[in-house]
Short mmCIF file of C-alpha atoms in Angstrom, two decimals:
data_model
loop_
_atom_site.label_atom_id
_atom_site.label_comp_id
_atom_site.label_asym_id
_atom_site.label_seq_id
_atom_site.Cartn_x
_atom_site.Cartn_y
_atom_site.Cartn_z
CA MET M 1 -58.10 -7.43 12.76
CA SER M 2 -56.16 -10.64 11.23
CA GLU M 3 -54.42 -12.72 13.60
CA LEU M 4 -52.24 -16.30 13.09
CA HIS M 5 -53.86 -18.87 14.82
CA PHE M 6 -50.59 -20.29 15.92
CA ASP M 7 -47.42 -18.24 15.64
CA PRO M 8 -44.14 -20.25 15.56
CA ALA M 9 -42.32 -16.90 16.12
CA ALA M 10 -44.08 -16.04 19.35
CA PRO M 11 -41.75 -15.23 22.24
CA LEU M 12 -41.43 -17.48 25.35
CA PRO M 13 -42.85 -16.43 28.30
CA SER M 14 -40.69 -13.75 30.04
CA LEU M 15 -38.35 -14.67 32.83
CA PRO M 16 -36.69 -12.50 35.32
CA GLY M 17 -33.41 -11.12 34.60
CA HIS M 18 -33.72 -12.21 30.59
CA SER M 19 -34.07 -9.57 27.77
CA SER M 20 -35.39 -11.58 25.28
CA GLY M 21 -37.97 -14.26 24.81
CA GLY M 22 -35.66 -16.17 22.78
CA ARG M 23 -34.04 -19.62 23.28
CA LEU M 24 -30.51 -18.65 23.03
CA GLU M 25 -30.64 -16.58 25.96
CA ARG M 26 -32.39 -19.28 28.04
CA ILE M 27 -29.84 -21.60 27.15
CA LEU M 28 -27.09 -19.51 27.82
CA ARG M 29 -28.30 -18.19 31.11
CA SER M 30 -29.17 -21.77 32.26
CA GLY M 31 -25.43 -22.56 31.78
CA ARG M 32 -25.56 -24.84 28.90
CA PHE M 33 -23.19 -24.95 26.37
CA ALA M 34 -24.56 -23.11 23.48
CA VAL M 35 -23.67 -23.73 19.75
CA THR M 36 -24.73 -21.11 17.00
CA ALA M 37 -24.24 -21.85 13.15
CA GLU M 38 -23.86 -19.36 10.27
CA LEU M 39 -26.22 -19.93 7.73
CA ASN M 40 -24.50 -19.30 3.86
CA PRO M 41 -26.85 -16.93 2.43
CA PRO M 42 -27.96 -17.87 -0.94
CA ASP M 43 -27.94 -15.61 -4.19
CA SER M 44 -31.16 -16.22 -5.19
CA ALA M 45 -34.73 -15.09 -4.27
CA ASP M 46 -35.90 -18.64 -3.55
CA PRO M 47 -37.13 -19.43 -0.18
CA ARG M 48 -36.06 -23.17 -0.48
CA ASP M 49 -32.43 -22.34 -0.54
CA VAL M 50 -32.95 -20.78 2.85
CA TYR M 51 -34.85 -23.64 4.42
CA ASP M 52 -32.82 -26.48 3.12
CA ARG M 53 -29.82 -24.69 4.54
CA ALA M 54 -31.47 -24.15 7.91
CA LEU M 55 -32.78 -27.76 8.15
CA VAL M 56 -28.92 -29.02 8.17
CA LEU M 57 -27.96 -26.37 10.59
CA SER M 58 -30.74 -26.51 13.07
CA GLU M 59 -30.35 -30.14 13.99
CA VAL M 60 -27.33 -29.01 15.79
CA CYS M 61 -27.54 -25.57 16.77
CA ASP M 62 -29.41 -23.13 19.20
CA ALA M 63 -29.58 -20.39 16.81
CA ILE M 64 -28.98 -19.45 13.28
CA ASN M 65 -26.59 -16.74 12.36
CA ALA M 66 -28.22 -14.89 9.37
CA THR M 67 -25.31 -12.84 7.73
CA ASP M 68 -25.33 -9.23 6.28
CA ALA M 69 -23.63 -9.14 3.28
CA SER M 70 -20.57 -10.67 4.55
CA GLY M 71 -17.24 -9.88 3.21
CA ALA M 72 -19.20 -6.94 1.41
CA ASN M 73 -20.55 -9.50 -0.93
CA CYS M 74 -24.27 -9.31 -1.90
CA HIS M 75 -26.32 -11.88 -0.95
CA MET M 76 -30.17 -12.16 0.35
CA SER M 77 -30.42 -9.70 3.20
CA SER M 78 -30.31 -10.85 6.78
CA VAL M 79 -33.74 -9.25 7.20
CA GLY M 80 -35.02 -11.22 4.32
CA ILE M 81 -33.41 -14.91 5.93
CA CYS M 82 -34.77 -13.86 9.25
CA SER M 83 -38.32 -13.52 8.04
CA LEU M 84 -38.19 -16.74 6.54
CA LEU M 85 -36.57 -18.66 9.50
CA THR M 86 -38.73 -16.93 12.07
CA ARG M 87 -42.00 -17.93 10.58
CA ALA M 88 -40.90 -21.57 10.01
CA GLY M 89 -40.01 -21.35 13.91
CA TYR M 90 -36.23 -21.23 14.11
CA SER M 91 -34.51 -19.21 16.73
CA VAL M 92 -32.21 -16.92 14.72
CA ILE M 93 -29.37 -14.38 15.28
CA MET M 94 -29.84 -11.29 12.87
CA GLN M 95 -26.61 -9.67 11.94
CA ILE M 96 -26.36 -5.95 11.45
CA SER M 97 -23.38 -4.35 9.89
CA CYS M 98 -22.63 -0.70 9.96
CA ARG M 99 -21.46 -0.62 6.64
CA ASP M 100 -24.72 -0.36 4.44
CA ARG M 101 -27.13 1.19 6.32
CA ASN M 102 -27.65 4.75 8.18
CA ARG M 103 -29.09 5.37 11.58
CA ILE M 104 -32.54 5.48 10.24
CA ALA M 105 -32.63 2.16 8.41
CA ILE M 106 -31.08 0.32 11.04
CA GLN M 107 -33.64 1.46 14.04
CA GLY M 108 -36.19 0.56 11.66
CA ASP M 109 -34.91 -2.61 10.81
CA VAL M 110 -34.34 -3.74 14.62
CA LEU M 111 -38.05 -2.71 15.29
CA GLY M 112 -39.27 -4.83 11.64
CA ALA M 113 -36.99 -7.89 13.04
CA ALA M 114 -38.38 -7.73 16.49
CA ALA M 115 -41.67 -7.49 15.24
CA MET M 116 -41.22 -10.93 13.08
CA GLY M 117 -40.00 -12.74 16.07
CA VAL M 118 -36.15 -11.75 16.01
CA GLN M 119 -34.69 -12.43 19.74
CA ASN M 120 -31.20 -12.04 19.15
CA ILE M 121 -29.13 -9.35 17.02
CA LEU M 122 -25.51 -9.46 16.52
CA CYS M 123 -23.82 -5.88 15.80
CA LEU M 124 -21.10 -5.65 13.48
CA THR M 125 -18.85 -3.41 12.23
CA GLY M 126 -18.74 -4.95 8.72
CA ASP M 127 -15.69 -5.60 6.49
CA GLY M 128 -14.99 -2.48 3.93
CA VAL M 129 -16.29 -2.51 0.46
CA GLN M 130 -12.87 -3.10 -0.97
CA ALA M 131 -13.09 -6.50 0.24
CA GLY M 132 -16.47 -7.27 -1.74
CA ASP M 133 -17.72 -7.80 -5.22
CA GLN M 134 -18.58 -4.39 -5.51
CA PRO M 135 -15.74 -2.36 -4.40
CA GLU M 136 -17.44 0.89 -6.14
CA ALA M 137 -20.31 0.95 -3.48
CA LYS M 138 -20.57 3.77 -0.87
CA PRO M 139 -19.31 2.66 2.65
CA VAL M 140 -21.65 4.01 5.29
CA PHE M 141 -20.54 3.71 8.72
CA ASP M 142 -22.97 5.88 10.31
CA PHE M 143 -22.60 3.84 13.30
CA ASP M 144 -19.83 1.69 14.70
CA SER M 145 -20.31 -1.50 16.26
CA THR M 146 -20.12 -0.03 19.95
CA SER M 147 -22.42 2.96 19.16
CA LEU M 148 -24.94 0.55 17.50
CA LEU M 149 -25.09 -1.41 20.39
CA ASN M 150 -25.59 1.42 22.71
CA CYS M 151 -28.26 2.52 20.38
CA ILE M 152 -30.38 -0.77 20.26
CA ARG M 153 -30.09 -1.22 24.09
CA GLY M 154 -31.42 2.24 24.41
CA MET M 155 -34.38 1.26 22.06
CA ARG M 156 -35.06 -1.96 23.97
CA ASP M 157 -34.14 -0.57 27.93
CA ASP M 158 -35.34 3.15 27.52
CA GLY M 159 -38.03 2.41 24.67
CA LYS M 160 -36.84 5.32 22.93
CA PHE M 161 -35.43 6.10 19.36
CA LEU M 162 -31.98 8.08 19.13
CA SER M 163 -33.90 11.02 18.69
CA GLY M 164 -35.92 10.50 22.37
CA ARG M 165 -38.90 9.88 20.37
CA LYS M 166 -40.88 6.89 22.33
CA ILE M 167 -41.33 3.50 20.90
CA THR M 168 -44.69 2.32 22.16
CA VAL M 169 -43.50 -1.45 22.31
CA PRO M 170 -39.93 -1.79 22.53
CA PRO M 171 -37.71 -4.52 20.87
CA ARG M 172 -37.08 -7.39 23.20
CA VAL M 173 -33.78 -8.64 21.70
CA PHE M 174 -30.68 -10.15 23.47
CA LEU M 175 -27.57 -8.47 21.85
CA GLY M 176 -24.45 -9.36 20.66
CA GLY M 177 -21.06 -8.10 19.55
CA ALA M 178 -18.14 -9.64 17.68
CA ALA M 179 -14.52 -10.36 18.72
CA ASN M 180 -11.49 -10.72 16.79
CA PRO M 181 -8.59 -11.74 19.54
CA PHE M 182 -6.35 -13.03 16.87
CA VAL M 183 -5.40 -9.56 15.25
CA PRO M 184 -3.57 -6.39 16.73
CA PRO M 185 -3.52 -4.71 18.91
CA TYR M 186 -3.76 -8.19 20.90
CA GLU M 187 -2.96 -6.78 24.28
CA HIS M 188 -5.89 -4.48 24.05
CA ARG M 189 -8.89 -6.88 22.37
CA ALA M 190 -10.21 -7.81 25.91
CA THR M 191 -10.31 -4.06 26.89
CA HIS M 192 -11.89 -3.34 23.65
CA ILE M 193 -14.52 -6.42 24.03
CA GLY M 194 -15.15 -4.50 27.63
CA LYS M 195 -16.11 -1.39 25.88
CA LYS M 196 -18.79 -3.44 23.85
CA ILE M 197 -20.04 -5.01 26.75
CA ALA M 198 -20.38 -1.59 28.57
CA ALA M 199 -22.48 -0.44 25.51
CA GLY M 200 -24.84 -3.27 25.82
CA ALA M 201 -23.22 -6.49 24.17
CA GLN M 202 -24.54 -9.73 26.40
CA PHE M 203 -23.07 -12.25 24.03
CA ILE M 204 -19.80 -12.25 22.05
CA GLN M 205 -19.33 -14.38 19.04
CA THR M 206 -15.37 -14.75 17.86
CA GLN M 207 -13.87 -14.80 14.67
CA TYR M 208 -12.56 -18.22 13.22
CA CYS M 209 -10.15 -19.58 15.96
CA TYR M 210 -7.10 -21.85 14.69
CA ASP M 211 -4.83 -20.61 17.32
CA VAL M 212 -5.90 -22.20 20.70
CA PRO M 213 -2.99 -20.51 22.82
CA MET M 214 -3.77 -17.28 21.18
CA LEU M 215 -7.18 -17.80 22.46
CA ARG M 216 -6.14 -18.79 25.77
CA THR M 217 -4.09 -15.46 26.26
CA PHE M 218 -7.41 -13.51 25.26
CA MET M 219 -9.41 -15.36 27.53
CA ASP M 220 -7.04 -14.79 30.39
CA LYS M 221 -7.38 -11.31 30.00
CA VAL M 222 -11.29 -11.33 29.66
CA ARG M 223 -11.44 -13.21 33.05
CA ALA M 224 -9.00 -11.09 34.75
CA GLN M 225 -11.10 -8.13 33.80
CA GLY M 226 -14.45 -10.41 34.84
CA LEU M 227 -15.89 -9.81 31.39
CA HIS M 228 -16.82 -13.83 30.99
CA GLU M 229 -19.18 -13.14 33.98
CA LYS M 230 -20.93 -10.05 32.06
CA ALA M 231 -21.17 -11.81 28.78
CA PHE M 232 -21.57 -15.15 27.06
CA PHE M 233 -18.35 -15.91 24.94
CA LEU M 234 -19.16 -18.06 21.74
CA ILE M 235 -15.67 -19.01 19.98
CA GLY M 236 -15.64 -18.98 16.34
CA VAL M 237 -14.78 -22.50 14.66
CA GLY M 238 -14.92 -24.15 10.92
CA PRO M 239 -13.33 -26.74 9.02
CA LEU M 240 -10.93 -25.94 6.65
CA PRO M 241 -11.66 -27.81 3.43
CA SER M 242 -8.35 -27.63 1.89
CA SER M 243 -4.64 -26.25 2.78
CA LYS M 244 -5.10 -24.41 -0.71
CA THR M 245 -8.58 -22.48 0.63
CA ALA M 246 -6.74 -22.18 4.11
CA ARG M 247 -3.86 -20.19 2.29
CA TRP M 248 -6.24 -18.20 0.10
CA MET M 249 -8.74 -17.38 3.43
CA ARG M 250 -5.69 -16.51 5.42
CA SER M 251 -4.37 -13.81 2.33
CA ASN M 252 -7.67 -12.68 1.16
CA VAL M 253 -10.44 -12.62 3.96
CA PRO M 254 -9.96 -9.96 6.27
CA GLY M 255 -9.15 -10.74 9.90
CA VAL M 256 -8.73 -14.52 9.28
CA HIS M 257 -5.51 -15.70 11.15
CA ILE M 258 -4.49 -19.18 10.45
CA PRO M 259 -0.84 -20.46 11.86
CA ASP M 260 1.39 -22.07 9.78
CA ALA M 261 1.76 -25.24 11.95
CA VAL M 262 -2.07 -25.77 10.95
CA ILE M 263 -1.77 -25.54 7.20
CA GLU M 264 1.19 -28.17 7.23
CA ARG M 265 -0.98 -30.53 9.28
CA MET M 266 -3.53 -29.86 6.34
CA GLU M 267 -0.67 -30.53 3.67
CA LYS M 268 0.86 -33.53 5.42
CA SER M 269 -2.67 -35.25 5.28
CA LYS M 270 -3.89 -37.70 2.86
CA ASN M 271 -7.11 -36.56 2.86
CA GLU M 272 -7.38 -32.85 3.15
CA LYS M 273 -11.12 -32.65 3.57
CA ALA M 274 -11.34 -35.17 6.22
CA GLU M 275 -8.38 -33.93 8.21
CA GLY M 276 -10.03 -30.31 7.80
CA LYS M 277 -12.81 -31.95 9.94
CA GLN M 278 -10.85 -33.64 12.43
CA LEU M 279 -9.07 -30.29 12.81
CA ALA M 280 -12.19 -28.68 13.91
CA ILE M 281 -13.02 -31.63 16.23
CA ASP M 282 -9.66 -31.42 17.90
CA LEU M 283 -10.04 -27.25 18.18
CA ILE M 284 -13.55 -27.56 19.78
CA GLN M 285 -12.50 -30.15 22.38
CA GLU M 286 -9.71 -27.77 23.40
CA ILE M 287 -11.48 -24.67 23.40
CA LYS M 288 -14.65 -25.74 25.26
CA GLU M 289 -12.23 -26.71 28.27
CA ILE M 290 -11.23 -22.86 28.41
CA GLU M 291 -12.80 -21.26 31.65
CA GLY M 292 -15.08 -18.34 30.45
CA VAL M 293 -16.14 -20.20 27.22
CA HIS M 294 -19.74 -20.59 27.09
CA GLY M 295 -20.22 -22.07 23.51
CA LEU M 296 -19.30 -22.39 19.85
CA HIS M 297 -20.07 -20.04 16.93
CA VAL M 298 -19.74 -22.59 13.76
CA MET M 299 -18.98 -21.08 10.72
CA ALA M 300 -18.76 -23.79 7.76
CA TYR M 301 -19.03 -21.99 4.43
CA ARG M 302 -20.29 -24.47 1.93
CA GLN M 303 -19.68 -27.41 4.07
CA GLU M 304 -22.80 -27.39 6.14
CA GLU M 305 -23.40 -31.20 5.61
CA PHE M 306 -19.98 -31.50 8.03
CA VAL M 307 -21.65 -29.36 10.93
CA ASN M 308 -23.73 -32.05 12.36
CA ASP M 309 -20.68 -34.67 12.35
CA ILE M 310 -18.46 -31.74 14.01
CA ILE M 311 -20.84 -31.10 16.75
CA HIS M 312 -21.63 -34.57 17.70
CA ALA M 313 -18.04 -36.06 17.39
CA SER M 314 -16.64 -33.08 19.73
CA GLY M 315 -19.44 -34.16 22.34
CA VAL M 316 -20.37 -30.33 23.10
CA MET M 317 -23.96 -30.93 22.90
CA LYS M 318 -24.00 -33.94 25.43
CA ASN M 319 -26.95 -35.48 23.38
CA ARG M 320 -28.99 -32.11 23.84
CA GLN M 321 -31.35 -31.80 20.93
CA PRO M 322 -32.11 -28.37 19.89
CA LYS M 323 -35.79 -27.87 18.50
CA ARG M 324 -37.54 -25.82 16.56
CA ALA M 325 -40.91 -24.08 17.89
CA PRO M 326 -43.48 -26.55 18.19
CA ARG M 327 -45.65 -27.28 15.25
CA PRO M 328 -49.28 -26.77 15.57
CA ALA M 329 -51.27 -29.79 15.13
CA GLU M 330 -53.46 -28.54 12.37
CA PRO M 331 -52.58 -26.49 9.51
CA VAL M 332 -52.52 -22.74 10.43
CA SER M 333 -55.37 -20.39 9.23
CA VAL M 334 -55.73 -16.79 9.34
CA LEU M 335 -58.74 -14.99 10.91
CA ALA M 336 -60.16 -12.22 8.73
CA MET A 1 0.04 14.62 6.99
CA TYR A 2 1.17 11.21 7.60
CA ALA A 3 4.22 11.53 9.29
CA VAL A 4 3.23 14.27 11.34
CA ARG A 5 0.41 12.19 12.60
CA LEU A 6 2.26 9.28 13.71
CA TRP A 7 4.36 11.86 15.48
CA SER A 8 1.74 13.17 17.31
CA VAL A 9 0.83 9.52 18.54
CA ARG A 10 4.32 9.21 19.76
CA HIS A 11 4.09 12.68 21.48
CA ALA A 12 0.62 11.55 22.95
CA LYS A 13 1.56 12.74 26.64
CA GLY A 14 2.77 16.10 25.86
CA LEU A 15 0.34 17.08 23.66
CA ASN A 16 -2.60 16.01 25.97
CA ARG A 17 -0.85 18.13 28.66
CA PHE A 18 -0.51 21.03 26.26
CA TYR A 19 -4.12 20.62 25.51
CA GLN A 20 -5.40 20.46 29.09
CA ALA A 21 -3.91 23.66 29.99
CA PHE A 22 -5.08 25.20 26.44
CA GLU A 23 -8.76 23.95 27.21
CA LYS A 24 -8.56 25.64 30.80
CA VAL A 25 -7.67 29.04 29.16
CA VAL A 26 -10.07 28.79 26.15
CA VAL A 27 -12.59 27.70 28.91
CA ALA A 28 -11.73 30.62 31.37
CA LEU A 29 -11.92 33.29 28.30
CA HIS A 30 -15.66 32.48 28.09
CA PRO A 31 -16.65 35.69 29.26
CA LEU A 32 -14.47 37.28 26.47
CA TRP A 33 -16.00 34.94 23.83
CA ASN A 34 -19.62 35.84 25.52
CA LYS A 35 -18.92 39.28 24.60
CA ILE A 36 -17.76 38.92 21.23
CA GLY A 37 -20.49 36.60 20.42
CA TYR A 38 -19.97 32.73 19.69
CA GLU A 39 -21.52 33.19 16.45
CA LYS A 40 -18.93 35.50 14.99
CA LEU A 41 -16.05 33.73 16.47
CA GLU A 42 -17.30 30.28 14.85
CA ALA A 43 -15.36 31.00 11.54
CA PRO A 44 -11.98 32.19 12.97
CA PHE A 45 -12.00 29.53 15.15
CA GLN A 46 -12.83 26.94 12.49
CA VAL A 47 -9.94 28.34 10.58
CA LEU A 48 -7.48 27.74 13.46
CA GLU A 49 -8.73 24.44 14.31
CA ARG A 50 -8.55 23.26 10.81
CA ALA A 51 -4.71 24.94 10.38
CA THR A 52 -3.30 23.44 13.73
CA LYS A 53 -5.54 20.04 14.20
CA GLY A 54 -5.08 19.43 10.34
CA PHE A 55 -1.42 19.82 10.75
CA LEU A 56 -0.75 17.81 13.64
CA PHE A 57 -3.63 15.19 13.35
CA ASP A 58 -4.80 15.14 9.86
CA CYS A 59 -8.07 16.48 11.64
CA GLN A 60 -11.50 15.74 9.36
CA MET A 61 -13.28 18.96 11.40
CA CYS A 62 -15.96 16.54 12.80
CA GLY A 63 -16.63 19.05 15.38
CA GLN A 64 -16.92 16.73 18.23
CA CYS A 65 -12.95 16.04 18.87
CA ALA A 66 -12.46 13.03 20.57
CA LEU A 67 -8.72 12.94 20.70
CA SER A 68 -7.78 12.80 24.36
CA SER A 69 -9.98 9.72 24.55
CA THR A 70 -8.44 8.06 21.24
CA GLY A 71 -4.76 8.12 22.34
CA MET A 72 -4.35 11.57 20.10
CA SER A 73 -4.98 9.47 16.93
CA CYS A 74 -7.78 10.98 15.03
CA PRO A 75 -10.72 8.21 14.60
CA MET A 76 -11.94 10.09 11.48
CA ASN A 77 -8.98 8.88 9.63
CA CYS A 78 -9.99 5.37 9.85
CA PRO A 79 -11.87 4.63 6.68
CA LYS A 80 -14.87 3.34 8.49
CA THR A 81 -14.64 6.16 10.80
CA LEU A 82 -14.91 3.81 13.94
CA ARG A 83 -14.79 5.84 17.35
CA ASN A 84 -14.65 3.07 19.73
CA GLY A 85 -11.64 0.64 18.84
CA PRO A 86 -10.20 -1.14 15.84
CA CYS A 87 -12.29 -3.42 13.38
CA GLY A 88 -11.56 -7.08 13.07
CA GLY A 89 -9.90 -6.76 9.90
CA VAL A 90 -6.58 -5.44 11.01
CA ARG A 91 -3.72 -6.81 9.25
CA PRO A 92 -0.83 -8.83 11.19
CA ASN A 93 1.56 -6.11 10.77
CA GLY A 94 -0.84 -3.84 12.49
CA ASN A 95 -2.07 -1.84 9.18
CA CYS A 96 -5.40 -1.23 7.87
CA GLU A 97 -7.80 -3.56 6.17
CA VAL A 98 -9.00 -0.82 3.76
CA LYS A 99 -5.57 1.06 3.29
CA PRO A 100 -3.02 -1.31 3.85
CA GLU A 101 -0.25 1.00 3.50
CA MET A 102 -1.55 2.93 6.46
CA LYS A 103 -0.71 1.98 10.01
CA CYS A 104 -4.43 0.96 11.61
CA VAL A 105 -5.81 4.38 13.30
CA TRP A 106 -6.84 2.21 16.34
CA VAL A 107 -3.58 0.09 16.90
CA GLN A 108 -2.07 3.78 16.97
CA GLY A 109 -4.66 4.94 19.21
CA TRP A 110 -4.15 2.42 21.76
CA ALA A 111 -0.51 3.22 21.70
CA GLY A 112 -1.17 6.72 22.27
CA ALA A 113 -3.35 5.90 24.94
CA GLU A 114 -0.71 3.89 27.16
CA ARG A 115 1.91 6.91 26.86
CA MET A 116 -1.18 9.37 27.86
CA ASP A 117 -2.14 7.30 30.89
CA GLY A 118 -1.14 4.20 32.13
CA ASN A 119 -4.64 3.35 33.45
CA LEU A 120 -6.10 3.62 29.87
CA GLU A 121 -9.45 5.01 31.41
CA LYS A 122 -10.03 7.30 28.89
CA ILE A 123 -10.08 5.23 25.91
CA LYS A 124 -12.83 3.07 27.67
CA ASP A 125 -15.35 5.89 27.37
CA VAL A 126 -17.94 4.60 24.91
CA GLN A 127 -18.33 7.15 22.05
CA ILE A 128 -21.76 7.80 20.73
CA GLN A 129 -22.39 8.17 16.62
CA VAL A 130 -21.06 11.18 15.10
CA ASN A 131 -23.60 14.53 15.02
CA ASN A 132 -23.35 15.03 11.52
CA ALA A 133 -25.06 18.12 11.99
CA ILE A 134 -22.25 19.64 13.61
CA LYS A 135 -19.64 18.64 11.07
CA GLY A 136 -17.07 21.38 10.48
CA LYS A 137 -18.12 23.47 13.24
CA SER A 138 -15.19 24.30 15.85
CA ALA A 139 -15.03 21.50 18.63
CA TRP A 140 -12.91 23.98 21.00
CA LEU A 141 -15.90 26.40 21.42
CA ARG A 142 -18.29 23.76 21.66
CA VAL A 143 -16.13 22.53 24.63
CA VAL A 144 -16.47 26.01 26.24
CA ARG A 145 -20.07 26.03 25.76
CA MET A 146 -20.42 22.73 27.14
CA THR A 147 -18.50 23.15 30.40
CA LYS A 148 -20.28 26.80 30.82
CA LYS A 149 -23.69 25.13 30.20
CA VAL A 150 -24.51 27.89 27.54
CA GLY A 151 -25.68 27.90 24.11
CA GLU A 152 -27.05 24.52 22.98
CA PHE A 153 -26.01 23.14 26.57
CA ALA A 154 -28.18 25.62 28.57
CA PRO A 155 -30.53 23.76 31.01
CA LYS A 156 -33.60 23.40 29.51
CA PRO A 157 -36.39 25.40 31.74
CA PRO A 158 -38.38 22.94 33.67
CA LYS A 159 -41.71 22.09 31.68
CA ALA A 160 -44.49 24.83 32.27
CA PRO A 161 -47.90 23.29 33.41
CA PRO A 162 -49.92 22.74 30.73
CA ALA A 163 -51.65 26.41 29.79
CA LYS A 164 -55.27 26.28 30.21
CA LYS A 165 -56.13 28.14 26.84
CA PRO A 166 -54.13 26.66 23.84
CA VAL A 167 -51.73 29.27 22.45
CA ALA A 168 -53.53 30.59 19.55
CA ALA A 169 -52.10 30.63 16.12
CA ALA A 170 -49.38 28.44 17.05
CA PRO A 171 -47.86 27.65 13.69
CA ALA A 172 -47.47 23.97 12.71
CA PRO A 173 -43.94 22.77 12.67
CA ALA A 174 -42.87 23.15 9.15
CA GLY A 175 -41.54 20.24 7.19
CA GLU A 176 -41.33 17.25 9.26
CA GLY A 177 -43.76 14.52 8.36
CA LYS A 178 -46.48 16.80 6.68
CA ALA A 179 -45.42 16.56 2.95
CA ALA A 180 -45.91 12.93 2.09
#
């Protein structure tokens, strides 16, 4: 038997009412405003590409989202990224998309991820293969995001695979689902999220929010159904690099809604990049005041260097400094 | 056919009423089906279902019909076969992310559900993943067996206390896990 002297991915001591040993769940359950951020996955086999990007984000976020071929474009896998990050003591949210793997593969990945120290899992439907760089691929969609949540909750709470076969040590994970309040059917989006929560979602991360009035309408419905008391809502934000990119995103990235007024504001400014950053800060300050919002999810594609500034300028962290798991005093050795 | 499918969602309330009555009749006829034998009925029922539901809903014969919980909009026509609601890629005009010329199956589904019952209770049911082993089978006969608790839905006898003597020569289950 071999064992690490020091395990940076070891879970925190279990607390009553907590389903994971992770830091994100603790932050949220203790009523603090949480920040998560998406890591832009590398197109390489070099672990340093992951660590470099994580370092920038980790100073200002409570957990890093490892995307699972988002936009149906192939990158380093979410399992791989999580493996690297957990061994370095980072808190991660492993994203699972239903597009590429069937139920057998996904249940296995959940166990593997939990064994590596993944404490949070975000269940997603996934963009269609037509949106990505390999539209010839076979779409799987054996689960949908809701049935996937239900499956992983069963693995955790009942300790069973879908087949009913017993899992000796169940995965202790905090489960999340995604919401997009900015596309039709608008009036039913909150009810749909209620379904995800009923299936096991404990936190919700939303698509990019550039339309605060629309978010308010959605959150009104969320509160009317009492959903903000059953799950934590983290609202998606991100800086726009230019009005040109904003237009491109709006017409090419599925599910992104950017109002004309936002694009006009960008166009009128002298320095579009700085304006995009300021826009993100302004949005955050409006969003954080909405009742039922528990945190932010920052997606700053290829603008990771701005995340720190945006979070600090918006004041949401209140001088809180997220940390990695403590480092061992001496180098880690392995017992034979 | 796409146009008929849209018509069916517009008439979800009437179709649902008709189906509820139809289901009662089919379930009541269980003694007859049982006499003939469910196995024998499978093929003719499949033909019948494929023809009627295929015409009205573009039914894909998943074998586990959920139309009453999906506003009479067949979820198997969603390119991602989502059975619990729309994805986040719905276009601003309410059309599909994958097939831009098609209305989103779930925007339709919610519209149909609103017509069926104002409380939207049925559409809130969480649907589990599709059982691919019963694709193509009759969903109607399955509903009868489910309601009457027969066939695959028959209650399992309580576990007998472990026999003292192991049953001799019980063949090992073929296949699973053995061949490496």
